[in-house]
Amino acid sequence: MEYRQLGRSGLRVSVLTMGTMTFGGRGVFGNVGNTGVDDARRQVDRYLDAGGNLVDTANVYSGGLSEEIVGQVLRGRWDRTLIATKARMAMGDGPNDAGLSRHHLVRECEASLRRLGTDHIDLYQVHEWDGLTPLEETLAALDDLVRAGKVRYVGASNYSGWHLMKALSVSEKHGYARFVSQQIYYSLQAREAEYELVPISLDQGLGVLVWSPLAGGLLSGKYRRGQQAPEGSRHLSDWDEPPVRDQDKLYDTVEELVSIAESHGVSPAQVALAYLLGKPAVTSLVIGARTEEQLADNLGAADLRLSEEDRKRLDAVSAPPLLYPYWHQVKTASDRLGPADLSLLGPHR
């Protein structure tokens, strides 16, 4: 297993992160998976044996049950594992049971520590933007948690470009603990992160953790043009996260994945994961699985190396349109583009 530096921090994390949204199966999360303690332990054992060192969860996953299961599974071996969790989503019906206020963040951090059965969280991530709470309040609360030793590093998730840059600016202005990473959606099915979020990560030294790198299973090779999806799987029209904007483009991408996978003797899922691991700024992919077989297959992506021709084929079939102002920058500013700019614009010059 390869390890990469998480942004500008001193923390090294494995290129594959163990995702635990499937742990628990309580409420709406039962649609994702219902992995119990015994199966979760087997999955985590396999992940750790493969060299993985980062387990990612969130307080909202199955209403805290995912954190409880992670805590049971990791009891007695925290020295082998880094734990990441998140807060922001609603954890009750009260007026202060959601958001990124000091009240909610401090309370939820304490609750996560209790559920996990540990005295600190290695990476505490704000799960989503809160446009009503001043950033100064959110970032000051996170800084206090770091200074208290309850949190080692902080990160963001699902921020837009301007949200992220504003947060980094506020942290610098006040000397608060700075985000070391962002967790974002990024896949061959949707590469919008390349417009702003990837360049910001390169420019500002942030690590990138990728959630749903297989687009909720769309890139597994099970969904093909003109073919019936496996029994028990969702119909493509039922998908809403991540949304499918262009079905034809998705099917074209899957055909390339299948073709390249066959040439390497691996699964399409492994190709899709290996592709992302070769993209700029990407630190680690959060992989989750309903079964041990799926997990074992995903872990194989850590050893797969794609050729430059493979990457060009996948780049071409999945390329996002060049929006304004990027097409204008290619046309008029291509003589003065920096490394972060080139992560998006380089292929278009």
mmCIF file of C-alpha atoms in Angstrom:
data_model
loop_
_atom_site.group_PDB
_atom_site.id
_atom_site.type_symbol
_atom_site.label_atom_id
_atom_site.label_comp_id
_atom_site.label_asym_id
_atom_site.label_seq_id
_atom_site.Cartn_x
_atom_site.Cartn_y
_atom_site.Cartn_z
ATOM 1 C CA MET A 1 0.000 0.000 0.000
ATOM 2 C CA GLU A 2 1.315 3.431 -0.922
ATOM 3 C CA TYR A 3 1.149 6.268 1.619
ATOM 4 C CA ARG A 4 0.850 9.937 0.758
ATOM 5 C CA GLN A 5 1.246 13.120 2.766
ATOM 6 C CA LEU A 6 -2.119 14.639 3.734
ATOM 7 C CA GLY A 7 -1.763 18.163 2.397
ATOM 8 C CA ARG A 8 0.851 20.238 4.192
ATOM 9 C CA SER A 9 0.444 18.237 7.377
ATOM 10 C CA GLY A 10 2.941 15.700 8.655
ATOM 11 C CA LEU A 11 0.326 12.955 8.486
ATOM 12 C CA ARG A 12 0.786 10.101 6.022
ATOM 13 C CA VAL A 13 -2.313 8.207 4.916
ATOM 14 C CA SER A 14 -2.842 5.184 2.709
ATOM 15 C CA VAL A 15 -4.078 5.796 -0.831
ATOM 16 C CA LEU A 16 -7.223 3.840 -0.003
ATOM 17 C CA THR A 17 -9.384 4.854 2.950
ATOM 18 C CA MET A 18 -11.934 2.529 4.550
ATOM 19 C CA GLY A 19 -15.383 4.092 4.229
ATOM 20 C CA THR A 20 -18.043 3.027 6.728
ATOM 21 C CA MET A 21 -21.320 4.476 5.474
ATOM 22 C CA THR A 22 -22.531 0.884 5.048
ATOM 23 C CA PHE A 23 -21.974 0.121 8.743
ATOM 24 C CA GLY A 24 -25.198 -0.011 10.729
ATOM 25 C CA GLY A 25 -28.048 0.230 8.230
ATOM 26 C CA ARG A 26 -30.259 2.365 10.452
ATOM 27 C CA GLY A 27 -32.927 4.568 8.826
ATOM 28 C CA VAL A 28 -32.281 5.792 5.288
ATOM 29 C CA PHE A 29 -28.748 4.394 5.461
ATOM 30 C CA GLY A 30 -30.229 0.928 5.168
ATOM 31 C CA ASN A 31 -30.466 1.685 1.440
ATOM 32 C CA VAL A 32 -26.662 1.860 1.321
ATOM 33 C CA GLY A 33 -25.863 -1.190 3.441
ATOM 34 C CA ASN A 34 -26.475 -2.839 6.790
ATOM 35 C CA THR A 35 -23.084 -4.203 7.798
ATOM 36 C CA GLY A 36 -23.093 -5.422 11.390
ATOM 37 C CA VAL A 37 -20.221 -5.666 13.856
ATOM 38 C CA ASP A 38 -18.952 -9.100 12.796
ATOM 39 C CA ASP A 39 -18.910 -8.321 9.071
ATOM 40 C CA ALA A 40 -17.459 -4.876 9.775
ATOM 41 C CA ARG A 41 -14.634 -6.461 11.766
ATOM 42 C CA ARG A 42 -13.817 -8.816 8.894
ATOM 43 C CA GLN A 43 -13.784 -5.930 6.424
ATOM 44 C CA VAL A 44 -11.589 -3.747 8.617
ATOM 45 C CA ASP A 45 -9.253 -6.689 9.284
ATOM 46 C CA ARG A 46 -8.838 -7.205 5.538
ATOM 47 C CA TYR A 47 -8.282 -3.484 5.003
ATOM 48 C CA LEU A 48 -5.644 -3.203 7.747
ATOM 49 C CA ASP A 49 -3.908 -6.376 6.570
ATOM 50 C CA ALA A 50 -3.637 -4.796 3.099
ATOM 51 C CA GLY A 51 -1.795 -1.829 4.647
ATOM 52 C CA GLY A 52 -4.642 0.680 4.935
ATOM 53 C CA ASN A 53 -4.443 3.076 7.872
ATOM 54 C CA LEU A 54 -7.384 5.537 7.642
ATOM 55 C CA VAL A 55 -10.996 4.709 8.564
ATOM 56 C CA ASP A 56 -13.587 7.338 7.660
ATOM 57 C CA THR A 57 -17.031 7.703 9.223
ATOM 58 C CA ALA A 58 -19.495 10.446 10.209
ATOM 59 C CA ASN A 59 -21.811 11.120 13.106
ATOM 60 C CA VAL A 60 -24.838 11.117 10.803
ATOM 61 C CA TYR A 61 -24.181 7.646 9.340
ATOM 62 C CA SER A 62 -26.999 5.497 10.729
ATOM 63 C CA GLY A 63 -27.558 8.116 13.429
ATOM 64 C CA GLY A 64 -24.241 7.413 15.149
ATOM 65 C CA LEU A 65 -24.379 3.626 14.833
ATOM 66 C CA SER A 66 -21.574 3.582 12.266
ATOM 67 C CA GLU A 67 -19.276 5.330 14.752
ATOM 68 C CA GLU A 68 -20.278 2.874 17.467
ATOM 69 C CA ILE A 69 -19.442 -0.100 15.237
ATOM 70 C CA VAL A 70 -16.118 1.455 14.215
ATOM 71 C CA GLY A 71 -15.305 1.949 17.894
ATOM 72 C CA GLN A 72 -16.062 -1.690 18.706
ATOM 73 C CA VAL A 73 -14.086 -2.981 15.740
ATOM 74 C CA LEU A 74 -11.009 -0.852 16.463
ATOM 75 C CA ARG A 75 -10.964 -1.336 20.225
ATOM 76 C CA GLY A 76 -7.485 -2.296 21.340
ATOM 77 C CA ARG A 77 -5.770 -1.381 18.068
ATOM 78 C CA TRP A 78 -6.045 2.376 17.747
ATOM 79 C CA ASP A 79 -2.260 2.483 17.395
ATOM 80 C CA ARG A 80 -2.634 0.902 13.924
ATOM 81 C CA THR A 81 -5.361 3.204 12.696
ATOM 82 C CA LEU A 82 -6.205 6.820 11.989
ATOM 83 C CA ILE A 83 -9.838 7.786 12.452
ATOM 84 C CA ALA A 84 -11.698 10.459 10.493
ATOM 85 C CA THR A 85 -15.242 11.558 11.214
ATOM 86 C CA LYS A 86 -17.517 14.478 10.380
ATOM 87 C CA ALA A 87 -20.153 16.816 11.788
ATOM 88 C CA ARG A 88 -22.669 19.286 10.366
ATOM 89 C CA MET A 89 -25.758 17.297 9.436
ATOM 90 C CA ALA A 90 -28.877 17.161 11.611
ATOM 91 C CA MET A 91 -28.596 14.846 14.618
ATOM 92 C CA GLY A 92 -31.998 15.710 16.074
ATOM 93 C CA ASP A 93 -35.096 17.849 15.576
ATOM 94 C CA GLY A 94 -34.047 20.810 17.720
ATOM 95 C CA PRO A 95 -33.118 24.253 16.336
ATOM 96 C CA ASN A 96 -29.451 23.727 17.267
ATOM 97 C CA ASP A 97 -29.136 20.087 16.254
ATOM 98 C CA ALA A 98 -27.469 20.865 12.907
ATOM 99 C CA GLY A 99 -24.970 23.256 11.397
ATOM 100 C CA LEU A 100 -21.473 24.438 12.254
ATOM 101 C CA SER A 101 -22.120 26.591 15.293
ATOM 102 C CA ARG A 102 -19.746 26.314 18.244
ATOM 103 C CA HIS A 103 -22.614 24.773 20.206
ATOM 104 C CA HIS A 104 -23.244 22.014 17.672
ATOM 105 C CA LEU A 105 -19.618 21.274 16.763
ATOM 106 C CA VAL A 106 -18.327 20.937 20.330
ATOM 107 C CA ARG A 107 -21.311 18.831 21.396
ATOM 108 C CA GLU A 108 -21.048 16.528 18.382
ATOM 109 C CA CYS A 109 -17.288 16.120 18.775
ATOM 110 C CA GLU A 110 -17.828 14.980 22.363
ATOM 111 C CA ALA A 111 -20.595 12.614 21.232
ATOM 112 C CA SER A 112 -18.409 11.141 18.496
ATOM 113 C CA LEU A 113 -15.575 10.541 20.954
ATOM 114 C CA ARG A 114 -17.963 8.669 23.255
ATOM 115 C CA ARG A 115 -19.358 6.523 20.455
ATOM 116 C CA LEU A 116 -15.917 5.742 19.069
ATOM 117 C CA GLY A 117 -14.498 5.011 22.510
ATOM 118 C CA THR A 118 -11.342 7.033 21.959
ATOM 119 C CA ASP A 119 -9.838 10.213 23.397
ATOM 120 C CA HIS A 120 -9.112 11.955 20.094
ATOM 121 C CA ILE A 121 -10.141 12.183 16.446
ATOM 122 C CA ASP A 122 -7.291 12.264 13.941
ATOM 123 C CA LEU A 123 -9.173 14.154 11.219
ATOM 124 C CA TYR A 124 -12.341 16.064 12.114
ATOM 125 C CA GLN A 125 -14.173 17.245 9.004
ATOM 126 C CA VAL A 126 -17.010 19.714 8.567
ATOM 127 C CA HIS A 127 -19.414 17.661 6.470
ATOM 128 C CA GLU A 128 -21.029 20.474 4.464
ATOM 129 C CA TRP A 129 -21.213 24.247 4.193
ATOM 130 C CA ASP A 130 -23.222 26.289 6.723
ATOM 131 C CA GLY A 131 -24.089 29.680 5.267
ATOM 132 C CA LEU A 132 -25.733 30.954 8.454
ATOM 133 C CA THR A 133 -22.908 30.471 10.968
ATOM 134 C CA PRO A 134 -19.977 32.921 10.669
ATOM 135 C CA LEU A 135 -16.827 31.147 9.557
ATOM 136 C CA GLU A 136 -14.952 32.791 12.423
ATOM 137 C CA GLU A 137 -17.192 30.946 14.897
ATOM 138 C CA THR A 138 -16.814 27.576 13.153
ATOM 139 C CA LEU A 139 -13.063 27.819 12.728
ATOM 140 C CA ALA A 140 -12.488 29.133 16.251
ATOM 141 C CA ALA A 141 -14.438 26.166 17.647
ATOM 142 C CA LEU A 142 -12.382 23.732 15.566
ATOM 143 C CA ASP A 143 -9.183 25.447 16.703
ATOM 144 C CA ASP A 144 -10.254 25.067 20.338
ATOM 145 C CA LEU A 145 -10.857 21.333 19.798
ATOM 146 C CA VAL A 146 -7.366 20.997 18.339
ATOM 147 C CA ARG A 147 -5.775 22.925 21.212
ATOM 148 C CA ALA A 148 -7.676 20.760 23.694
ATOM 149 C CA GLY A 149 -6.181 17.633 22.130
ATOM 150 C CA LYS A 150 -9.562 16.208 21.147
ATOM 151 C CA VAL A 151 -8.838 16.687 17.440
ATOM 152 C CA ARG A 152 -5.469 16.398 15.680
ATOM 153 C CA TYR A 153 -6.291 17.835 12.236
ATOM 154 C CA VAL A 154 -9.309 19.489 10.634
ATOM 155 C CA GLY A 155 -10.712 19.245 7.123
ATOM 156 C CA ALA A 156 -13.652 20.346 4.997
ATOM 157 C CA SER A 157 -16.060 18.396 2.841
ATOM 158 C CA ASN A 158 -18.381 19.435 0.026
ATOM 159 C CA TYR A 159 -17.308 23.086 0.021
ATOM 160 C CA SER A 160 -17.334 25.162 -3.134
ATOM 161 C CA GLY A 161 -14.184 26.927 -4.274
ATOM 162 C CA TRP A 162 -15.029 30.285 -2.697
ATOM 163 C CA HIS A 163 -16.173 28.655 0.538
ATOM 164 C CA LEU A 164 -12.850 26.885 0.821
ATOM 165 C CA MET A 165 -10.693 29.904 0.025
ATOM 166 C CA LYS A 166 -12.649 32.094 2.451
ATOM 167 C CA ALA A 167 -12.172 29.517 5.208
ATOM 168 C CA LEU A 168 -8.438 29.290 4.563
ATOM 169 C CA SER A 169 -8.185 33.091 4.607
ATOM 170 C CA VAL A 170 -10.057 33.359 7.921
ATOM 171 C CA SER A 171 -7.822 30.708 9.471
ATOM 172 C CA GLU A 172 -4.686 32.516 8.319
ATOM 173 C CA LYS A 173 -5.961 35.878 9.561
ATOM 174 C CA HIS A 174 -6.696 34.613 13.075
ATOM 175 C CA GLY A 175 -4.034 31.925 13.392
ATOM 176 C CA TYR A 176 -6.586 29.119 13.642
ATOM 177 C CA ALA A 177 -5.849 25.504 12.820
ATOM 178 C CA ARG A 178 -6.038 25.313 9.045
ATOM 179 C CA PHE A 179 -7.891 22.758 6.963
ATOM 180 C CA VAL A 180 -5.354 20.161 5.837
ATOM 181 C CA SER A 181 -7.729 18.398 3.457
ATOM 182 C CA GLN A 182 -11.043 18.394 1.709
ATOM 183 C CA GLN A 183 -13.253 15.382 1.061
ATOM 184 C CA ILE A 184 -15.042 15.736 -2.261
ATOM 185 C CA TYR A 185 -16.980 13.843 -4.885
ATOM 186 C CA TYR A 186 -14.748 13.142 -7.879
ATOM 187 C CA SER A 187 -15.011 10.324 -10.400
ATOM 188 C CA LEU A 188 -14.902 9.461 -14.072
ATOM 189 C CA GLN A 189 -18.662 9.960 -14.048
ATOM 190 C CA ALA A 190 -18.354 13.591 -12.953
ATOM 191 C CA ARG A 191 -15.113 15.567 -13.009
ATOM 192 C CA GLU A 192 -16.446 18.991 -11.978
ATOM 193 C CA ALA A 193 -13.956 19.066 -9.090
ATOM 194 C CA GLU A 194 -11.276 19.839 -11.668
ATOM 195 C CA TYR A 195 -12.690 23.341 -12.268
ATOM 196 C CA GLU A 196 -11.860 24.806 -8.841
ATOM 197 C CA LEU A 197 -11.379 22.258 -6.063
ATOM 198 C CA VAL A 198 -8.379 20.417 -7.498
ATOM 199 C CA PRO A 199 -6.534 23.631 -8.482
ATOM 200 C CA ILE A 200 -7.179 25.098 -5.013
ATOM 201 C CA SER A 201 -5.767 21.963 -3.419
ATOM 202 C CA LEU A 202 -2.617 22.216 -5.510
ATOM 203 C CA ASP A 203 -2.215 25.936 -4.874
ATOM 204 C CA GLN A 204 -3.021 25.852 -1.149
ATOM 205 C CA GLY A 205 -1.462 22.518 -0.244
ATOM 206 C CA LEU A 206 -4.606 20.604 0.693
ATOM 207 C CA GLY A 207 -4.954 16.861 0.603
ATOM 208 C CA VAL A 208 -7.905 15.445 -1.340
ATOM 209 C CA LEU A 209 -9.976 12.550 -0.043
ATOM 210 C CA VAL A 210 -12.468 11.326 -2.640
ATOM 211 C CA TRP A 211 -15.884 10.008 -1.661
ATOM 212 C CA SER A 212 -17.832 7.719 -3.994
ATOM 213 C CA PRO A 213 -14.939 7.291 -6.477
ATOM 214 C CA LEU A 214 -17.020 4.614 -8.262
ATOM 215 C CA ALA A 215 -20.022 6.937 -8.533
ATOM 216 C CA GLY A 216 -22.157 4.837 -6.235
ATOM 217 C CA GLY A 217 -21.315 1.710 -8.232
ATOM 218 C CA LEU A 218 -22.071 3.189 -11.657
ATOM 219 C CA LEU A 219 -18.445 2.611 -12.692
ATOM 220 C CA SER A 220 -18.303 -0.997 -11.510
ATOM 221 C CA GLY A 221 -19.056 -2.339 -14.987
ATOM 222 C CA LYS A 222 -22.483 -3.646 -13.936
ATOM 223 C CA TYR A 223 -24.342 -0.889 -15.752
ATOM 224 C CA ARG A 224 -23.928 -1.152 -19.523
ATOM 225 C CA ARG A 225 -25.779 0.360 -22.443
ATOM 226 C CA GLY A 226 -28.591 -1.920 -23.572
ATOM 227 C CA GLN A 227 -28.033 -4.461 -20.793
ATOM 228 C CA GLN A 228 -30.165 -5.309 -17.776
ATOM 229 C CA ALA A 229 -28.571 -4.303 -14.471
ATOM 230 C CA PRO A 230 -28.060 -7.093 -11.923
ATOM 231 C CA GLU A 231 -31.055 -8.104 -9.843
ATOM 232 C CA GLY A 232 -31.371 -6.055 -6.672
ATOM 233 C CA SER A 233 -29.440 -3.074 -8.015
ATOM 234 C CA ARG A 234 -30.969 0.334 -8.462
ATOM 235 C CA HIS A 235 -32.318 1.461 -11.806
ATOM 236 C CA LEU A 236 -30.284 4.280 -13.313
ATOM 237 C CA SER A 237 -33.283 6.610 -13.151
ATOM 238 C CA ASP A 238 -33.428 6.104 -9.365
ATOM 239 C CA TRP A 239 -29.997 7.688 -8.804
ATOM 240 C CA ASP A 240 -29.872 11.092 -7.159
ATOM 241 C CA GLU A 241 -26.429 11.065 -5.498
ATOM 242 C CA PRO A 242 -24.349 11.442 -7.470
ATOM 243 C CA PRO A 243 -26.796 12.609 -10.146
ATOM 244 C CA VAL A 244 -26.355 11.402 -13.709
ATOM 245 C CA ARG A 245 -26.511 14.390 -16.082
ATOM 246 C CA ASP A 246 -25.558 12.576 -19.272
ATOM 247 C CA GLN A 247 -26.406 8.871 -19.524
ATOM 248 C CA ASP A 248 -24.791 8.447 -22.942
ATOM 249 C CA LYS A 249 -21.505 9.876 -21.676
ATOM 250 C CA LEU A 250 -21.675 7.582 -18.658
ATOM 251 C CA TYR A 251 -22.220 4.510 -20.840
ATOM 252 C CA ASP A 252 -19.371 5.556 -23.177
ATOM 253 C CA THR A 253 -17.085 5.903 -20.145
ATOM 254 C CA VAL A 254 -18.080 2.481 -18.819
ATOM 255 C CA GLU A 255 -17.318 0.884 -22.208
ATOM 256 C CA GLU A 256 -13.796 2.331 -22.097
ATOM 257 C CA LEU A 257 -13.394 1.103 -18.530
ATOM 258 C CA VAL A 258 -14.464 -2.404 -19.484
ATOM 259 C CA SER A 259 -12.138 -2.462 -22.490
ATOM 260 C CA ILE A 260 -9.113 -1.274 -20.507
ATOM 261 C CA ALA A 261 -9.941 -3.638 -17.643
ATOM 262 C CA GLU A 262 -10.015 -6.605 -20.000
ATOM 263 C CA SER A 263 -6.600 -5.671 -21.383
ATOM 264 C CA HIS A 264 -5.148 -5.686 -17.852
ATOM 265 C CA GLY A 265 -7.084 -8.700 -16.603
ATOM 266 C CA VAL A 266 -8.685 -6.673 -13.784
ATOM 267 C CA SER A 267 -12.130 -5.317 -12.942
ATOM 268 C CA PRO A 268 -13.541 -2.040 -14.334
ATOM 269 C CA ALA A 269 -13.804 -0.794 -10.741
ATOM 270 C CA GLN A 270 -10.058 -1.210 -10.242
ATOM 271 C CA VAL A 271 -9.379 0.776 -13.412
ATOM 272 C CA ALA A 272 -11.695 3.602 -12.302
ATOM 273 C CA LEU A 273 -9.952 3.786 -8.929
ATOM 274 C CA ALA A 274 -6.447 3.595 -10.373
ATOM 275 C CA TYR A 275 -7.325 6.417 -12.772
ATOM 276 C CA LEU A 276 -8.204 8.734 -9.890
ATOM 277 C CA LEU A 277 -5.085 7.796 -7.923
ATOM 278 C CA GLY A 278 -3.060 9.172 -10.800
ATOM 279 C CA LYS A 279 -4.828 12.543 -10.877
ATOM 280 C CA PRO A 280 -3.231 15.715 -9.442
ATOM 281 C CA ALA A 281 -3.796 16.481 -5.729
ATOM 282 C CA VAL A 282 -5.594 13.214 -4.959
ATOM 283 C CA THR A 283 -4.364 11.741 -1.675
ATOM 284 C CA SER A 284 -6.739 8.880 -0.921
ATOM 285 C CA LEU A 285 -9.966 7.285 -2.177
ATOM 286 C CA VAL A 286 -12.685 6.418 0.309
ATOM 287 C CA ILE A 287 -13.843 2.919 -0.597
ATOM 288 C CA GLY A 288 -16.838 1.259 0.985
ATOM 289 C CA ALA A 289 -18.316 -2.136 0.204
ATOM 290 C CA ARG A 290 -21.417 -4.162 0.950
ATOM 291 C CA THR A 291 -19.402 -7.393 0.817
ATOM 292 C CA GLU A 292 -15.872 -8.607 1.517
ATOM 293 C CA GLU A 293 -15.560 -9.575 -2.155
ATOM 294 C CA GLN A 294 -16.219 -6.003 -3.255
ATOM 295 C CA LEU A 295 -13.714 -4.704 -0.731
ATOM 296 C CA ALA A 296 -11.050 -7.170 -1.848
ATOM 297 C CA ASP A 297 -11.556 -6.133 -5.460
ATOM 298 C CA ASN A 298 -11.311 -2.424 -4.617
ATOM 299 C CA LEU A 299 -8.130 -2.969 -2.614
ATOM 300 C CA GLY A 300 -6.529 -4.412 -5.731
ATOM 301 C CA ALA A 301 -6.593 -0.959 -7.323
ATOM 302 C CA ALA A 302 -3.674 0.118 -5.119
ATOM 303 C CA ASP A 303 -1.358 -2.096 -7.188
ATOM 304 C CA LEU A 304 -2.719 -1.275 -10.649
ATOM 305 C CA ARG A 305 -0.689 1.035 -12.880
ATOM 306 C CA LEU A 306 -2.381 2.392 -15.999
ATOM 307 C CA SER A 307 -0.452 3.304 -19.118
ATOM 308 C CA GLU A 308 -0.397 6.822 -20.507
ATOM 309 C CA GLU A 309 -2.559 5.601 -23.385
ATOM 310 C CA ASP A 310 -5.111 4.175 -20.925
ATOM 311 C CA ARG A 311 -5.292 7.527 -19.182
ATOM 312 C CA LYS A 312 -5.688 9.453 -22.432
ATOM 313 C CA ARG A 313 -8.613 7.253 -23.434
ATOM 314 C CA LEU A 314 -10.356 7.777 -20.108
ATOM 315 C CA ASP A 315 -9.580 11.498 -20.103
ATOM 316 C CA ALA A 316 -11.087 11.922 -23.544
ATOM 317 C CA VAL A 317 -14.314 10.004 -22.953
ATOM 318 C CA SER A 318 -15.068 11.654 -19.599
ATOM 319 C CA ALA A 319 -13.749 15.195 -20.158
ATOM 320 C CA PRO A 320 -15.945 17.964 -18.699
ATOM 321 C CA PRO A 321 -16.775 20.940 -20.939
ATOM 322 C CA LEU A 322 -14.480 23.928 -20.537
ATOM 323 C CA LEU A 323 -16.716 26.541 -18.867
ATOM 324 C CA TYR A 324 -16.151 30.293 -18.684
ATOM 325 C CA PRO A 325 -13.729 31.757 -17.659
ATOM 326 C CA TYR A 326 -11.552 28.728 -18.410
ATOM 327 C CA TRP A 327 -12.028 28.649 -22.178
ATOM 328 C CA HIS A 328 -11.166 32.346 -22.209
ATOM 329 C CA GLN A 329 -8.032 31.743 -20.145
ATOM 330 C CA VAL A 330 -6.885 29.066 -22.582
ATOM 331 C CA LYS A 331 -7.414 31.479 -25.458
ATOM 332 C CA THR A 332 -5.818 34.590 -23.959
ATOM 333 C CA ALA A 333 -3.706 33.627 -20.937
ATOM 334 C CA SER A 334 -2.016 30.378 -21.926
ATOM 335 C CA ASP A 335 1.398 32.074 -21.780
ATOM 336 C CA ARG A 336 1.038 32.772 -18.037
ATOM 337 C CA LEU A 337 -0.547 29.684 -16.476
ATOM 338 C CA GLY A 338 0.763 28.209 -13.249
ATOM 339 C CA PRO A 339 0.823 24.578 -12.116
ATOM 340 C CA ALA A 340 -2.616 24.772 -10.481
ATOM 341 C CA ASP A 341 -4.119 26.308 -13.652
ATOM 342 C CA LEU A 342 -2.545 23.644 -15.810
ATOM 343 C CA SER A 343 -4.186 20.829 -13.865
ATOM 344 C CA LEU A 344 -7.371 21.809 -15.734
ATOM 345 C CA LEU A 345 -6.184 23.799 -18.720
ATOM 346 C CA GLY A 346 -3.016 21.954 -19.700
ATOM 347 C CA PRO A 347 -4.706 19.457 -22.041
ATOM 348 C CA HIS A 348 -6.586 22.293 -23.794
ATOM 349 C CA ARG A 349 -3.596 24.477 -24.703
#
